């Protein structure tokens, strides 16, 4: 097993490098100018100086290698320094990935915005999974019952209606008409007592519900299909015929096997948390990572776009490996060759 | 022939039993059992007819600005209301629907063609398998939505210059959505090809000296079509959602060329005043996607003989 993980991680390195090259190259094609958003009164010579200082005019290869060095060497070193409170030699003149818009390190802004994304999107993902698994299992166990029919119909609706429409409808109903929940997420809110906790929960309600609906629909469809397949297997008949109670047959025999593919799907969906947050964060003005990427794209802030997009890609590759490893741990029939 | 007639059992001679049961007939018989899929076909037909021939009956110009009639939620002249400039929402939804549906179908054609070709090649030729699947893996790892946004931002201006505003964005939209959604189809087709390839009739075709191209075209492709058709249906829905999402984030079509997603994007600023501006296009997107998904579900049950009841 350890060997397998090491081999997968090693083979992931070339993949990640190729992806980093593709993303860097595509984004670099963009005609964006780091001085584009500055006041028009700045003379061209100064603009040229700024461009040189940010390295915007370097040849493509130089920019790419510089970025690789900044991302894979400087940033991890910085991270270690800040976490363990140590200083490596040369930490003063280490160059980090600098945003063209804020002129500050991109990673610092990501770290600042990460909690909002994790709170809103992460909690809805956990909630969605917690609801979806029992619903899916029960729906499959009572196939063709009223619960199953209504359930699958609702799952299909939740799966088909895009989050940007549910989000806007929620705002119309709950913010504009009923005035129950605020439509804009206030990030400056610090939870200190019961009152602020209540405010925090209220402002989280709509984005979390919208995303939870979508996750639940997707996951329960999958759980239902997987459980149905297992309930028809011979070993279930064997379990019933040797006189086990229905509870044991379903909970210990069927569900445990049905959840193997579901667990891998949950792992595969985690990188999607960040990408899926793009739209929801935009609707409810949550200043998380997704909104940061949109701002960077609209403002032509190339280093930010490259870095954030690449982090998404690394997450996808990593969680693919996690899913495969989990599959092997959970399902003894899978052998690593 | 003569042998067949001789061995034909007596009890099968009645007329209806002798009628050949075709694959399509069986599939349709199974499909009819999926009642929601039938309803979905009807609703989708209404939507398609509405956006295609609707403008013949609802003759208001979607671009006509009528400030006096602005900010209406619903009125006899404008049953779906008007926007801040007094443009009729119903007429705009019809105009936008044609684009949204066209994008869905065209992007599906692009992604299914690429996916099928790559899947066929990598499943059939062992030497191409590894490189093609590595490329597929890399494409799967690319973060879709961010990359789509970046590509839209990058190439909008150059394509606008060469194909006009609408044409440029349309070509760009179809190619980037199609070009980033073919991977599941490729994997699916490859898997199917691998199982079909080891069957006897392929060995037989090889033995009589058929060329690879012929085997792929007339023996393998028809046998992998069922899952491809199902994947194609779902991919129409996915493409419509992606287009709306891009337009919703402001990186899609220009404002005077409304798709359903663009109407939502424009309407969200007037949420508190004219909610119909968001409601109708959103409902149309949701209904269309819902119908397409139900039809896909029905097709999957109908086209897979193992699932037939």
mmCIF file of N, CA and C in Angstrom, chain B residues 3 11 30 62 133 138 141 146 158 186 214-215 217-218 233 239 307 309:
data_model
loop_
_atom_site.group_PDB
_atom_site.id
_atom_site.type_symbol
_atom_site.label_atom_id
_atom_site.label_comp_id
_atom_site.label_asym_id
_atom_site.label_seq_id
_atom_site.Cartn_x
_atom_site.Cartn_y
_atom_site.Cartn_z
ATOM 1 N N UNK B 3 -34.904 -23.830 -45.133
ATOM 2 C CA UNK B 3 -34.691 -24.492 -43.835
ATOM 3 C C UNK B 3 -35.438 -23.735 -42.749
ATOM 4 N N UNK B 11 -46.724 -22.919 -33.607
ATOM 5 C CA UNK B 11 -47.474 -21.970 -32.792
ATOM 6 C C UNK B 11 -47.023 -20.524 -32.999
ATOM 7 N N UNK B 30 -39.744 0.192 -24.152
ATOM 8 C CA UNK B 30 -39.235 0.389 -22.794
ATOM 9 C C UNK B 30 -39.318 1.859 -22.396
ATOM 10 N N UNK B 62 -37.712 42.121 -29.659
ATOM 11 C CA UNK B 62 -37.015 41.995 -28.372
ATOM 12 C C UNK B 62 -36.058 43.149 -28.090
ATOM 13 N N UNK B 133 -4.924 8.097 -23.321
ATOM 14 C CA UNK B 133 -5.528 8.114 -21.991
ATOM 15 C C UNK B 133 -4.782 9.054 -21.055
ATOM 16 N N UNK B 138 -5.024 14.239 -18.147
ATOM 17 C CA UNK B 138 -4.607 15.631 -17.928
ATOM 18 C C UNK B 138 -5.795 16.568 -18.119
ATOM 19 N N UNK B 141 -7.957 16.607 -15.138
ATOM 20 C CA UNK B 141 -7.423 17.331 -13.985
ATOM 21 C C UNK B 141 -7.500 18.841 -14.161
ATOM 22 N N UNK B 146 -12.855 27.561 -13.962
ATOM 23 C CA UNK B 146 -11.857 28.625 -14.056
ATOM 24 C C UNK B 146 -11.237 28.715 -15.445
ATOM 25 N N UNK B 158 -10.208 38.702 -30.015
ATOM 26 C CA UNK B 158 -9.754 38.318 -31.355
ATOM 27 C C UNK B 158 -10.855 37.676 -32.196
ATOM 28 N N UNK B 186 -15.022 9.868 -23.829
ATOM 29 C CA UNK B 186 -13.869 9.116 -24.328
ATOM 30 C C UNK B 186 -13.620 7.892 -23.466
ATOM 31 N N UNK B 214 -12.865 -0.245 -41.474
ATOM 32 C CA UNK B 214 -14.181 -0.833 -41.695
ATOM 33 C C UNK B 214 -14.707 -1.485 -40.417
ATOM 34 N N UNK B 215 -13.821 -2.199 -39.727
ATOM 35 C CA UNK B 215 -14.262 -2.841 -38.483
ATOM 36 C C UNK B 215 -14.755 -1.783 -37.503
ATOM 37 N N UNK B 217 -15.862 1.249 -38.131
ATOM 38 C CA UNK B 217 -17.067 1.942 -38.581
ATOM 39 C C UNK B 217 -18.302 1.046 -38.525
ATOM 40 N N UNK B 218 -18.189 -0.160 -39.114
ATOM 41 C CA UNK B 218 -19.444 -0.912 -39.248
ATOM 42 C C UNK B 218 -19.634 -1.995 -38.199
ATOM 43 N N UNK B 233 -27.147 13.049 -24.575
ATOM 44 C CA UNK B 233 -28.298 13.727 -23.993
ATOM 45 C C UNK B 233 -27.889 14.513 -22.753
ATOM 46 N N UNK B 239 -24.038 21.384 -21.166
ATOM 47 C CA UNK B 239 -23.578 22.528 -21.957
ATOM 48 C C UNK B 239 -24.474 23.738 -21.737
ATOM 49 N N UNK B 307 -31.154 -3.566 -18.554
ATOM 50 C CA UNK B 307 -32.043 -2.885 -17.614
ATOM 51 C C UNK B 307 -33.507 -3.065 -17.969
ATOM 52 N N UNK B 309 -37.203 -4.329 -18.435
ATOM 53 C CA UNK B 309 -38.023 -5.171 -17.571
ATOM 54 C C UNK B 309 -39.150 -5.793 -18.386
#
